[in-house]
């Protein structure tokens, strides 16, 4: 049992203490009241989030200046309510279908709050203090279980799928160097790195740019007709020109426009013939694994060298949270890539496991906690239900848009994204602009513009536990109204 009396005496509560700013002492002494106030603001917002606008009519100029003497947290809260809150959107609300934006479950939000309160620097699994890194590893185990992936993967949290793609491709780069007996992390990139992909997400290209490989170095492989999936025959004929040359293959476990999947089982077979690092960007498409009805889309994904999954998408954890899975057999390459060398006070990176030597960040927040909270709170069944409900809703939305006569689908609704455009081809660009203007002026539904195989359109991504059938009906009404 811990001695709670010694814990309470440590808190500074006296205004006589000259070493601490008075306002800090005041806020510290009144922290319970501050939290009560914030909790009421937060609960009120979340309870009524369906009425909060999904877009702003206009963004006014923001003028906030740094105070000489701070007025304290209560006053800062008032300023937030007056000046900032009205400018925020219901991005985690039930009709925000832009990008791929999850909702934030109550338990995940609770975990996120406590992450700030306990404020750990999550690095070492043993020997250096707190156990948050060990909890991170336990949470990774639970996620492997959730996704039905085998134990041959390590994993860790990063800020988003962009950083997960970056982390995975950084290790891939080190692997390429290893094939030529080069340690790229130490010696620099002295050789061209061959990369193939069909429809990589822009964030993978950004990662290649950051890694010095170069975003334009990707050789784009043709897709199957009317698909965003790799044409495997076309890939093989590209490979026959240099069958011995090691390369990186970036494949899609759900493209952002139409949630198309590369033939992952065929890529497993390709692995038997060629030497390559296989990365799968399954930022949100990986969640198909949670449903017996859709998990076939990911058949073979356990054969990948690295996988990206985003938690602030379909896991409904607040920003910023994503994870990478990398094969345990590549742990040494990963440590070579990210080791925080020349820092004797941090110890030998090869001896003590530290996330600081295993990913791009050194100091890191306890990002696993919100994920741990929501997994413990809702379990496998809870998540299967979210995924299956959103997929059914996307189909319903797609059907209703087509039935309205105003819209046609640009691709079948394969999972949870509806990619559509105006039925009328003439004046389409102008019409889509008008539709978005009307939609955003209404502030009830948010979708984002896109271009699919050269045709401009719109896309609605459904990944939010809050979305109900009524929300789908409102979305259909708003989209039809905006089109007329
Ligand atoms: C397939 C895919 N990969 C990567 C990303 C990038 O995700 P983030 O914005 O979390 O970095 C997205 C975002 O929508 C995505 O859909």
CSV table of C-alpha atoms and ligand atoms in Angstrom, one decimal:
chain,number,residue,atom,x,y,z
A,1,UNK,CA,0.0,0.0,0.0
A,2,UNK,CA,1.3,3.5,-0.8
A,3,UNK,CA,1.3,6.2,1.8
A,4,UNK,CA,-1.2,8.6,0.5
A,5,UNK,CA,-0.6,11.3,3.2
A,6,UNK,CA,3.0,11.7,1.9
A,7,UNK,CA,1.6,12.1,-1.6
A,8,UNK,CA,-0.8,14.9,-0.7
A,9,UNK,CA,1.8,17.0,1.3
A,10,UNK,CA,4.0,17.2,-1.7
A,11,UNK,CA,1.6,19.4,-3.7
A,12,UNK,CA,2.3,23.1,-3.6
A,13,UNK,CA,-0.8,24.8,-2.2
A,14,UNK,CA,0.5,27.8,-0.4
A,15,UNK,CA,0.5,31.2,-2.0
A,16,UNK,CA,3.4,32.2,0.2
A,17,UNK,CA,5.8,30.0,-1.8
A,18,UNK,CA,7.8,32.6,-3.8
A,19,UNK,CA,9.6,30.1,-6.0
A,20,UNK,CA,6.4,29.2,-7.9
A,21,UNK,CA,4.4,31.6,-10.0
A,22,UNK,CA,1.3,32.6,-8.0
A,23,UNK,CA,-1.1,31.8,-10.8
A,24,UNK,CA,0.3,28.3,-11.0
A,25,UNK,CA,-0.1,27.9,-7.3
A,26,UNK,CA,-3.6,29.1,-7.5
A,27,UNK,CA,-4.5,26.8,-10.4
A,28,UNK,CA,-2.8,23.9,-8.7
A,29,UNK,CA,-4.8,24.5,-5.5
A,30,UNK,CA,-8.1,24.7,-7.5
A,31,UNK,CA,-7.4,21.9,-9.9
A,32,UNK,CA,-10.5,19.9,-8.9
A,33,UNK,CA,-12.8,22.9,-9.7
A,34,UNK,CA,-11.0,23.4,-13.0
A,35,UNK,CA,-11.4,19.8,-13.9
A,36,UNK,CA,-15.1,19.9,-12.9
A,37,UNK,CA,-15.6,22.8,-15.2
A,38,UNK,CA,-13.7,21.2,-18.1
A,39,UNK,CA,-15.5,18.0,-17.6
A,40,UNK,CA,-18.9,19.7,-17.9
A,41,UNK,CA,-17.8,21.5,-21.1
A,42,UNK,CA,-16.5,18.3,-22.6
A,43,UNK,CA,-19.6,16.3,-21.6
A,44,UNK,CA,-21.9,18.9,-23.0
A,45,UNK,CA,-20.0,19.1,-26.3
A,46,UNK,CA,-19.9,15.3,-26.7
A,47,UNK,CA,-23.5,14.8,-25.8
A,48,UNK,CA,-24.6,17.4,-28.4
A,49,UNK,CA,-21.9,16.8,-31.0
A,50,UNK,CA,-24.5,15.8,-33.6
A,51,UNK,CA,-25.8,19.4,-33.5
A,52,UNK,CA,-22.4,21.0,-33.7
A,53,UNK,CA,-21.5,22.2,-37.3
A,54,UNK,CA,-19.3,20.0,-39.5
A,55,UNK,CA,-17.9,23.1,-41.3
A,56,UNK,CA,-17.5,26.8,-40.8
A,57,UNK,CA,-19.3,29.3,-43.0
A,58,UNK,CA,-16.2,31.4,-42.9
A,59,UNK,CA,-13.0,31.4,-40.9
A,60,UNK,CA,-12.6,34.8,-39.3
A,61,UNK,CA,-9.1,36.2,-38.6
A,62,UNK,CA,-7.8,35.0,-35.3
A,63,UNK,CA,-6.1,37.5,-33.0
A,64,UNK,CA,-4.8,36.2,-29.8
A,65,UNK,CA,-1.7,37.7,-28.2
A,66,UNK,CA,0.7,36.5,-25.5
A,67,UNK,CA,-0.2,38.0,-22.1
A,68,UNK,CA,2.5,39.5,-19.9
A,69,UNK,CA,0.9,38.2,-16.8
A,70,UNK,CA,-1.2,35.1,-17.4
A,71,UNK,CA,-4.7,35.3,-16.0
A,72,UNK,CA,-4.7,31.6,-15.0
A,73,UNK,CA,-6.5,28.5,-16.3
A,74,UNK,CA,-10.1,29.5,-15.5
A,75,UNK,CA,-9.7,32.7,-17.5
A,76,UNK,CA,-7.9,30.8,-20.3
A,77,UNK,CA,-10.9,28.4,-20.4
A,78,UNK,CA,-13.3,31.4,-20.8
A,79,UNK,CA,-11.1,32.7,-23.7
A,80,UNK,CA,-11.1,29.2,-25.2
A,81,UNK,CA,-15.0,29.1,-25.0
A,82,UNK,CA,-15.3,32.6,-26.5
A,83,UNK,CA,-12.6,32.6,-29.1
A,84,UNK,CA,-11.6,29.1,-30.1
A,85,UNK,CA,-14.5,26.7,-29.5
A,86,UNK,CA,-16.8,28.5,-32.0
A,87,UNK,CA,-14.1,27.9,-34.7
A,88,UNK,CA,-13.9,24.1,-34.1
A,89,UNK,CA,-15.8,21.5,-36.1
A,90,UNK,CA,-17.6,18.4,-35.1
A,91,UNK,CA,-14.8,16.4,-36.8
A,92,UNK,CA,-15.4,13.5,-34.5
A,93,UNK,CA,-19.2,13.8,-35.0
A,94,UNK,CA,-21.5,11.3,-36.7
A,95,UNK,CA,-21.7,13.1,-40.1
A,96,UNK,CA,-18.1,14.1,-40.6
A,97,UNK,CA,-17.2,11.8,-43.5
A,98,UNK,CA,-14.1,13.7,-44.7
A,99,UNK,CA,-10.7,12.2,-45.0
A,100,UNK,CA,-10.9,9.1,-42.7
A,101,UNK,CA,-11.8,10.5,-39.4
A,102,UNK,CA,-12.7,8.3,-36.4
A,103,UNK,CA,-15.0,9.4,-33.6
A,104,UNK,CA,-13.1,8.9,-30.3
A,105,UNK,CA,-14.9,6.4,-28.0
A,106,UNK,CA,-15.7,7.5,-24.4
A,107,UNK,CA,-13.1,5.1,-23.1
A,108,UNK,CA,-10.4,6.3,-25.6
A,109,UNK,CA,-11.0,9.9,-24.7
A,110,UNK,CA,-10.7,9.0,-21.0
A,111,UNK,CA,-7.4,7.2,-21.7
A,112,UNK,CA,-6.2,10.2,-23.7
A,113,UNK,CA,-6.9,12.6,-20.8
A,114,UNK,CA,-5.1,10.3,-18.4
A,115,UNK,CA,-2.2,10.1,-20.8
A,116,UNK,CA,-1.7,13.9,-20.3
A,117,UNK,CA,-2.3,13.6,-16.5
A,118,UNK,CA,0.3,10.9,-15.9
A,119,UNK,CA,2.6,12.2,-18.6
A,120,UNK,CA,5.1,9.3,-19.0
A,121,UNK,CA,8.0,9.3,-21.3
A,122,UNK,CA,7.4,5.9,-22.9
A,123,UNK,CA,10.7,4.4,-23.9
A,124,UNK,CA,12.2,1.5,-21.9
A,125,UNK,CA,10.4,-1.8,-21.2
A,126,UNK,CA,12.6,-2.4,-18.1
A,127,UNK,CA,15.2,-0.9,-15.8
A,128,UNK,CA,14.6,2.8,-16.3
A,129,UNK,CA,11.5,3.6,-14.2
A,130,UNK,CA,7.9,3.4,-15.4
A,131,UNK,CA,6.1,0.5,-17.1
A,132,UNK,CA,4.4,2.4,-19.8
A,133,UNK,CA,6.5,0.9,-22.6
A,134,UNK,CA,5.7,-2.6,-21.2
A,135,UNK,CA,2.0,-1.7,-21.3
A,136,UNK,CA,2.6,-0.5,-24.9
A,137,UNK,CA,3.9,-3.9,-25.8
A,138,UNK,CA,1.0,-5.6,-24.1
A,139,UNK,CA,-1.4,-3.4,-26.1
A,140,UNK,CA,0.4,-4.4,-29.3
A,141,UNK,CA,-0.2,-8.0,-28.3
A,142,UNK,CA,-3.9,-7.2,-27.9
A,143,UNK,CA,-4.0,-5.5,-31.3
A,144,UNK,CA,-2.3,-8.5,-33.0
A,145,UNK,CA,-5.1,-10.6,-31.4
A,146,UNK,CA,-7.8,-8.1,-32.6
A,147,UNK,CA,-6.5,-8.2,-36.2
A,148,UNK,CA,-5.9,-12.0,-36.1
A,149,UNK,CA,-2.2,-11.5,-36.9
A,150,UNK,CA,0.5,-13.9,-35.6
A,151,UNK,CA,3.0,-13.2,-32.9
A,152,UNK,CA,5.9,-12.8,-35.3
A,153,UNK,CA,5.4,-9.0,-35.4
A,154,UNK,CA,6.8,-6.3,-33.1
A,155,UNK,CA,4.9,-3.1,-32.9
A,156,UNK,CA,4.9,0.4,-31.6
A,157,UNK,CA,2.9,3.6,-31.7
A,158,UNK,CA,3.6,6.7,-33.8
A,159,UNK,CA,1.5,9.8,-34.5
A,160,UNK,CA,-0.3,8.6,-37.6
A,161,UNK,CA,-0.2,6.4,-40.6
A,162,UNK,CA,2.2,8.8,-42.4
A,163,UNK,CA,4.8,8.2,-39.6
A,164,UNK,CA,4.0,4.5,-39.6
A,165,UNK,CA,4.6,4.3,-43.3
A,166,UNK,CA,7.8,6.3,-42.7
A,167,UNK,CA,9.0,4.0,-39.9
A,168,UNK,CA,8.3,0.9,-42.0
A,169,UNK,CA,9.9,2.2,-45.1
A,170,UNK,CA,12.9,3.4,-43.1
A,171,UNK,CA,13.5,-0.2,-42.0
A,172,UNK,CA,12.9,-1.4,-45.6
A,173,UNK,CA,15.6,1.0,-46.7
A,174,UNK,CA,18.0,-0.5,-44.2
A,175,UNK,CA,17.1,-4.0,-45.4
A,176,UNK,CA,17.9,-2.9,-49.0
A,177,UNK,CA,21.3,-1.7,-47.8
A,178,UNK,CA,21.8,-5.0,-46.0
A,179,UNK,CA,21.3,-6.9,-49.2
A,180,UNK,CA,24.4,-5.1,-50.5
A,181,UNK,CA,26.4,-5.3,-47.2
A,182,UNK,CA,25.7,-1.6,-46.6
A,183,UNK,CA,24.5,0.0,-43.4
A,184,UNK,CA,22.5,2.9,-44.8
A,185,UNK,CA,21.7,4.3,-41.4
A,186,UNK,CA,25.5,4.9,-40.8
A,187,UNK,CA,26.9,5.3,-44.3
A,188,UNK,CA,24.1,7.2,-46.0
A,189,UNK,CA,22.1,6.3,-49.1
A,190,UNK,CA,24.7,5.4,-51.7
A,191,UNK,CA,22.6,3.3,-53.9
A,192,UNK,CA,19.3,3.7,-55.8
A,193,UNK,CA,16.4,2.0,-54.1
A,194,UNK,CA,13.9,0.3,-56.3
A,195,UNK,CA,10.3,0.7,-55.1
A,196,UNK,CA,7.1,-0.6,-56.8
A,197,UNK,CA,3.5,0.3,-56.0
A,198,UNK,CA,0.2,0.7,-57.8
A,199,UNK,CA,-1.8,3.3,-56.0
A,200,UNK,CA,0.3,4.3,-53.0
A,201,UNK,CA,-1.2,6.7,-50.5
A,202,UNK,CA,0.4,10.2,-50.7
A,203,UNK,CA,1.9,9.6,-47.3
A,204,UNK,CA,4.0,6.8,-48.6
A,205,UNK,CA,5.4,9.1,-51.3
A,206,UNK,CA,6.1,11.7,-48.6
A,207,UNK,CA,7.9,9.0,-46.5
A,208,UNK,CA,10.1,8.1,-49.5
A,209,UNK,CA,10.9,11.8,-49.9
A,210,UNK,CA,11.8,12.1,-46.2
A,211,UNK,CA,14.0,9.0,-46.5
A,212,UNK,CA,16.1,10.4,-49.3
A,213,UNK,CA,14.8,7.6,-51.6
A,214,UNK,CA,12.8,10.1,-53.5
A,215,UNK,CA,9.1,10.2,-54.1
A,216,UNK,CA,9.5,10.1,-57.9
A,217,UNK,CA,11.6,6.9,-57.6
A,218,UNK,CA,8.5,4.7,-57.3
A,219,UNK,CA,7.8,2.7,-60.3
A,220,UNK,CA,4.0,2.7,-60.7
A,221,UNK,CA,2.7,-0.7,-61.6
A,222,UNK,CA,-0.5,-0.8,-63.8
A,223,UNK,CA,-3.7,-1.7,-62.0
A,224,UNK,CA,-6.4,-4.2,-63.0
A,225,UNK,CA,-9.1,-2.7,-65.2
A,226,UNK,CA,-11.5,-0.5,-63.2
A,227,UNK,CA,-9.6,-1.3,-60.0
A,228,UNK,CA,-6.9,0.3,-57.8
A,229,UNK,CA,-5.3,-3.1,-57.2
A,230,UNK,CA,-1.9,-4.1,-58.7
A,231,UNK,CA,-2.1,-6.1,-61.9
A,232,UNK,CA,0.1,-8.9,-60.7
A,233,UNK,CA,1.0,-10.0,-64.3
A,234,UNK,CA,2.2,-6.5,-65.1
A,235,UNK,CA,4.3,-6.5,-61.9
A,236,UNK,CA,5.9,-9.8,-62.8
A,237,UNK,CA,6.8,-8.7,-66.2
A,238,UNK,CA,8.5,-5.6,-64.7
A,239,UNK,CA,10.4,-7.8,-62.4
A,240,UNK,CA,11.8,-10.2,-65.0
A,241,UNK,CA,14.2,-7.5,-66.3
A,242,UNK,CA,16.2,-7.8,-63.1
A,243,UNK,CA,15.0,-10.8,-61.1
A,244,UNK,CA,17.9,-10.8,-58.7
A,245,UNK,CA,17.6,-7.1,-57.7
A,246,UNK,CA,16.1,-6.5,-54.2
A,247,UNK,CA,13.2,-4.0,-54.1
A,248,UNK,CA,10.5,-2.6,-51.9
A,249,UNK,CA,6.8,-3.3,-52.7
A,250,UNK,CA,4.3,-0.9,-51.2
A,251,UNK,CA,0.9,-2.6,-51.4
A,252,UNK,CA,-2.6,-1.4,-50.4
A,253,UNK,CA,-4.7,-3.0,-47.7
A,254,UNK,CA,-7.5,-0.6,-48.6
A,255,UNK,CA,-6.9,2.4,-50.9
A,256,UNK,CA,-8.2,5.8,-49.7
A,257,UNK,CA,-10.6,6.4,-52.6
A,258,UNK,CA,-12.3,3.1,-53.1
A,259,UNK,CA,-10.9,0.8,-50.4
A,260,UNK,CA,-9.4,-1.6,-53.0
A,261,UNK,CA,-7.0,-4.3,-51.9
A,262,UNK,CA,-4.0,-5.7,-53.7
A,263,UNK,CA,-4.1,-9.5,-54.1
A,264,UNK,CA,-2.1,-10.1,-50.9
A,265,UNK,CA,-2.2,-13.9,-51.3
A,266,UNK,CA,-0.6,-13.6,-54.7
A,267,UNK,CA,2.1,-11.3,-53.2
A,268,UNK,CA,2.9,-14.1,-50.7
A,269,UNK,CA,3.5,-16.4,-53.7
A,270,UNK,CA,5.7,-13.7,-55.3
A,271,UNK,CA,7.8,-13.7,-52.2
A,272,UNK,CA,8.9,-17.3,-53.0
A,273,UNK,CA,10.4,-16.1,-56.3
A,274,UNK,CA,11.8,-12.6,-55.6
A,275,UNK,CA,13.7,-10.8,-52.9
A,276,UNK,CA,11.7,-7.8,-51.6
A,277,UNK,CA,10.5,-6.0,-48.6
A,278,UNK,CA,6.8,-6.1,-48.5
A,279,UNK,CA,5.0,-3.2,-46.8
A,280,UNK,CA,1.2,-3.0,-46.6
A,281,UNK,CA,-0.5,0.3,-45.9
A,282,UNK,CA,-3.7,-1.0,-44.2
A,283,UNK,CA,-4.3,2.3,-42.4
A,284,UNK,CA,-8.0,1.7,-42.1
A,285,UNK,CA,-8.6,-1.2,-44.5
A,286,UNK,CA,-6.9,-3.5,-41.9
A,287,UNK,CA,-10.0,-3.3,-39.9
A,288,UNK,CA,-11.7,-5.6,-42.4
A,289,UNK,CA,-9.9,-8.3,-40.4
A,290,UNK,CA,-12.4,-7.7,-37.5
A,291,UNK,CA,-15.3,-9.1,-39.5
A,292,UNK,CA,-15.6,-12.7,-40.6
A,293,UNK,CA,-17.5,-11.4,-43.7
A,294,UNK,CA,-14.6,-9.2,-44.9
A,295,UNK,CA,-11.4,-10.6,-43.5
A,296,UNK,CA,-10.7,-12.5,-46.8
A,297,UNK,CA,-9.7,-9.1,-48.3
A,298,UNK,CA,-6.6,-9.4,-46.1
A,299,UNK,CA,-5.8,-13.0,-46.8
A,300,UNK,CA,-2.0,-13.4,-46.7
A,301,UNK,CA,-1.2,-10.1,-44.9
A,302,UNK,CA,0.6,-12.0,-42.2
A,303,UNK,CA,3.4,-12.6,-44.7
A,304,UNK,CA,4.2,-8.9,-44.9
A,305,UNK,CA,7.5,-7.4,-43.5
A,306,UNK,CA,5.7,-4.4,-42.2
A,307,UNK,CA,2.1,-3.2,-41.8
A,308,UNK,CA,0.6,0.3,-41.1
A,309,UNK,CA,-2.6,0.6,-39.1
A,310,UNK,CA,-4.1,3.9,-38.0
A,311,UNK,CA,-5.8,4.0,-34.6
A,312,UNK,CA,-7.3,7.5,-35.0
A,313,UNK,CA,-9.3,6.1,-37.9
A,314,UNK,CA,-11.4,3.0,-37.3
A,315,UNK,CA,-10.3,2.3,-33.8
A,316,UNK,CA,-11.9,5.6,-32.9
A,317,UNK,CA,-9.1,6.8,-30.7
A,318,UNK,CA,-8.5,10.6,-30.7
A,319,UNK,CA,-5.6,12.0,-32.8
A,320,UNK,CA,-2.7,11.3,-32.9
A,321,UNK,CA,-2.4,7.5,-32.8
A,322,UNK,CA,-1.2,4.9,-35.3
A,323,UNK,CA,1.0,1.8,-35.1
A,324,UNK,CA,3.4,-0.1,-37.2
A,325,UNK,CA,3.9,-3.8,-37.2
A,326,UNK,CA,7.3,-5.0,-38.2
A,327,UNK,CA,8.5,-8.6,-38.3
A,328,UNK,CA,10.6,-9.7,-35.3
A,329,UNK,CA,13.3,-11.0,-37.5
A,330,UNK,CA,14.0,-7.4,-38.6
A,331,UNK,CA,14.4,-6.1,-35.1
A,332,UNK,CA,18.2,-5.7,-35.6
A,333,UNK,CA,17.7,-3.7,-38.8
A,334,UNK,CA,15.1,-1.6,-37.1
A,335,UNK,CA,17.4,-0.8,-34.2
A,336,UNK,CA,20.3,0.0,-36.6
A,337,UNK,CA,17.9,2.4,-38.4
A,338,UNK,CA,16.6,4.3,-35.3
A,339,UNK,CA,19.3,3.9,-32.7
A,340,UNK,CA,19.9,7.0,-30.7
A,341,UNK,CA,23.7,6.6,-30.7
A,342,UNK,CA,26.4,8.7,-29.0
A,343,UNK,CA,24.3,9.1,-25.9
A,344,UNK,CA,26.1,7.2,-23.1
A,345,UNK,CA,23.5,8.2,-20.5
A,346,UNK,CA,20.9,6.2,-22.4
A,347,UNK,CA,22.8,3.0,-22.4
A,348,UNK,CA,23.6,0.5,-25.1
A,349,UNK,CA,20.8,0.5,-27.7
A,350,UNK,CA,21.5,-3.2,-28.5
A,351,UNK,CA,21.2,-4.3,-24.9
A,352,UNK,CA,18.1,-2.6,-23.4
A,353,UNK,CA,15.0,-2.4,-25.5
A,354,UNK,CA,13.9,1.2,-25.8
A,355,UNK,CA,11.3,2.6,-28.2
A,356,UNK,CA,13.7,5.5,-28.6
A,357,UNK,CA,15.9,3.1,-30.5
A,358,UNK,CA,13.1,1.5,-32.4
A,359,UNK,CA,11.2,4.3,-34.0
A,360,UNK,CA,11.6,7.9,-35.1
A,361,UNK,CA,10.9,9.7,-31.8
A,362,UNK,CA,13.0,9.8,-28.7
A,363,UNK,CA,10.7,11.2,-26.1
A,364,UNK,CA,7.2,9.9,-26.7
A,365,UNK,CA,3.9,10.2,-24.9
A,366,UNK,CA,2.1,7.1,-23.5
A,367,UNK,CA,0.1,6.7,-26.8
A,368,UNK,CA,-0.9,3.1,-25.9
A,369,UNK,CA,-3.1,4.2,-23.0
A,370,UNK,CA,-6.1,5.5,-25.0
A,371,UNK,CA,-5.9,2.3,-27.2
A,372,UNK,CA,-5.6,0.1,-24.1
A,373,UNK,CA,-8.6,1.8,-22.5
A,374,UNK,CA,-10.9,1.4,-25.5
A,375,UNK,CA,-9.9,-2.2,-26.2
A,376,UNK,CA,-10.5,-3.1,-22.5
A,377,UNK,CA,-13.8,-1.2,-22.6
A,378,UNK,CA,-15.4,-2.6,-25.8
A,379,UNK,CA,-13.4,-5.7,-26.7
A,380,UNK,CA,-13.4,-7.6,-30.0
A,381,UNK,CA,-17.2,-7.7,-30.2
A,382,UNK,CA,-17.5,-4.0,-29.8
A,383,UNK,CA,-15.1,-3.3,-32.6
A,384,UNK,CA,-16.6,-5.9,-34.9
A,385,UNK,CA,-19.9,-4.2,-34.5
A,386,UNK,CA,-18.5,-0.7,-35.3
A,387,UNK,CA,-16.8,-2.0,-38.4
A,388,UNK,CA,-19.8,-4.0,-39.7
A,389,UNK,CA,-22.2,-1.2,-39.0
A,390,UNK,CA,-20.1,1.4,-40.8
A,391,UNK,CA,-19.8,-0.9,-43.8
A,392,UNK,CA,-23.6,-1.4,-44.0
A,393,UNK,CA,-24.1,2.3,-43.7
A,394,UNK,CA,-21.7,3.0,-46.5
A,395,UNK,CA,-23.6,0.6,-48.7
A,396,UNK,CA,-26.9,2.2,-47.7
A,397,UNK,CA,-25.5,5.7,-48.5
A,398,UNK,CA,-24.2,4.6,-51.9
A,399,UNK,CA,-27.5,3.0,-52.8
A,400,UNK,CA,-29.6,6.0,-51.8
A,401,UNK,CA,-27.3,8.4,-53.7
A,402,UNK,CA,-27.7,6.4,-56.9
A,403,UNK,CA,-31.5,6.0,-56.3
A,404,UNK,CA,-31.8,9.8,-56.1
A,405,UNK,CA,-30.7,10.1,-59.7
A,406,UNK,CA,-28.3,13.0,-58.8
A,407,UNK,CA,-25.3,10.8,-58.4
A,408,UNK,CA,-23.5,7.8,-59.7
A,409,UNK,CA,-20.8,5.7,-58.0
A,410,UNK,CA,-17.3,5.9,-59.4
A,411,UNK,CA,-16.5,2.5,-57.9
A,412,UNK,CA,-18.6,-0.2,-56.1
A,413,UNK,CA,-18.8,0.4,-52.3
A,414,UNK,CA,-16.3,-2.3,-51.4
A,415,UNK,CA,-16.1,-1.4,-47.7
A,416,UNK,CA,-16.7,1.8,-45.9
A,417,UNK,CA,-16.0,4.5,-48.5
A,418,UNK,CA,-18.5,5.9,-51.0
A,419,UNK,CA,-16.7,7.4,-54.0
A,420,UNK,CA,-19.2,9.1,-56.2
A,421,UNK,CA,-19.8,11.9,-58.7
A,422,UNK,CA,-22.7,13.7,-60.4
A,423,UNK,CA,-24.8,11.6,-62.8
A,424,UNK,CA,-24.5,14.5,-65.3
A,425,UNK,CA,-21.1,14.7,-66.9
A,426,UNK,CA,-21.6,18.1,-68.5
A,427,UNK,CA,-20.3,20.9,-66.3
A,428,UNK,CA,-19.3,18.4,-63.6
A,429,UNK,CA,-16.4,20.4,-62.1
A,430,UNK,CA,-18.5,23.5,-61.6
A,431,UNK,CA,-21.4,21.4,-60.2
A,432,UNK,CA,-19.2,19.6,-57.7
A,433,UNK,CA,-17.9,22.9,-56.5
A,434,UNK,CA,-21.4,24.2,-56.0
A,435,UNK,CA,-22.4,21.0,-54.2
A,436,UNK,CA,-19.6,21.3,-51.7
A,437,UNK,CA,-20.3,25.0,-51.2
A,438,UNK,CA,-24.0,24.3,-50.4
A,439,UNK,CA,-23.0,21.3,-48.2
A,440,UNK,CA,-20.5,23.2,-46.2
A,441,UNK,CA,-22.8,26.2,-45.8
A,442,UNK,CA,-25.4,23.8,-44.3
A,443,UNK,CA,-22.8,22.5,-41.8
A,444,UNK,CA,-24.5,19.2,-41.3
A,445,UNK,CA,-22.5,16.8,-43.4
A,446,UNK,CA,-18.8,16.9,-44.5
A,447,UNK,CA,-17.4,15.0,-47.4
A,448,UNK,CA,-14.1,15.7,-49.3
A,449,UNK,CA,-13.5,16.2,-53.0
A,450,UNK,CA,-11.4,13.7,-54.9
A,451,UNK,CA,-10.4,12.5,-58.3
A,452,UNK,CA,-10.8,8.9,-59.2
A,453,UNK,CA,-9.1,7.7,-62.4
A,454,UNK,CA,-9.2,11.2,-63.8
A,455,UNK,CA,-12.9,11.8,-62.9
A,456,UNK,CA,-13.6,14.4,-60.3
A,457,UNK,CA,-15.9,13.3,-57.6
A,458,UNK,CA,-16.6,13.2,-53.8
A,459,UNK,CA,-15.9,10.7,-51.2
A,460,UNK,CA,-17.5,9.9,-47.9
A,461,UNK,CA,-15.5,7.7,-45.5
A,462,UNK,CA,-17.5,6.1,-42.6
A,463,UNK,CA,-15.4,5.1,-39.6
A,464,UNK,CA,-17.3,6.6,-36.7
A,465,UNK,CA,-19.1,4.6,-33.9
A,466,UNK,CA,-21.5,7.6,-33.5
A,467,UNK,CA,-23.0,7.4,-37.0
A,468,UNK,CA,-26.6,6.1,-37.0
A,469,UNK,CA,-29.2,5.3,-39.7
A,470,UNK,CA,-30.7,8.7,-39.1
A,471,UNK,CA,-27.3,10.3,-39.9
A,472,UNK,CA,-27.2,8.5,-43.2
A,473,UNK,CA,-30.7,9.8,-44.0
A,474,UNK,CA,-29.6,13.4,-43.2
A,475,UNK,CA,-26.5,12.9,-45.3
A,476,UNK,CA,-28.6,11.7,-48.3
A,477,UNK,CA,-31.1,14.6,-47.9
A,478,UNK,CA,-28.3,17.2,-47.7
A,479,UNK,CA,-26.4,15.8,-50.7
A,480,UNK,CA,-29.5,15.6,-52.8
A,481,UNK,CA,-30.5,19.1,-51.8
A,482,UNK,CA,-27.0,20.4,-52.6
A,483,UNK,CA,-27.2,18.8,-56.1
A,484,UNK,CA,-30.6,20.3,-57.1
B,1,LIG,C1,-4.4,4.4,-46.7
B,1,LIG,C2,-3.9,5.5,-46.0
B,1,LIG,N1,-2.6,5.6,-45.6
B,1,LIG,C3,-2.1,6.6,-44.9
B,1,LIG,C4,-2.9,7.7,-44.5
B,1,LIG,C5,-2.3,8.8,-43.7
B,1,LIG,O1,-2.8,8.8,-42.5
B,1,LIG,P1,-2.4,10.0,-41.4
B,1,LIG,O2,-3.1,11.2,-41.8
B,1,LIG,O3,-2.9,9.4,-40.1
B,1,LIG,O4,-0.9,10.1,-41.3
B,1,LIG,C6,-4.2,7.7,-44.8
B,1,LIG,C7,-5.1,8.7,-44.4
B,1,LIG,O5,-6.3,8.8,-44.8
B,1,LIG,C8,-4.8,6.6,-45.6
B,1,LIG,O6,-6.1,6.5,-45.9
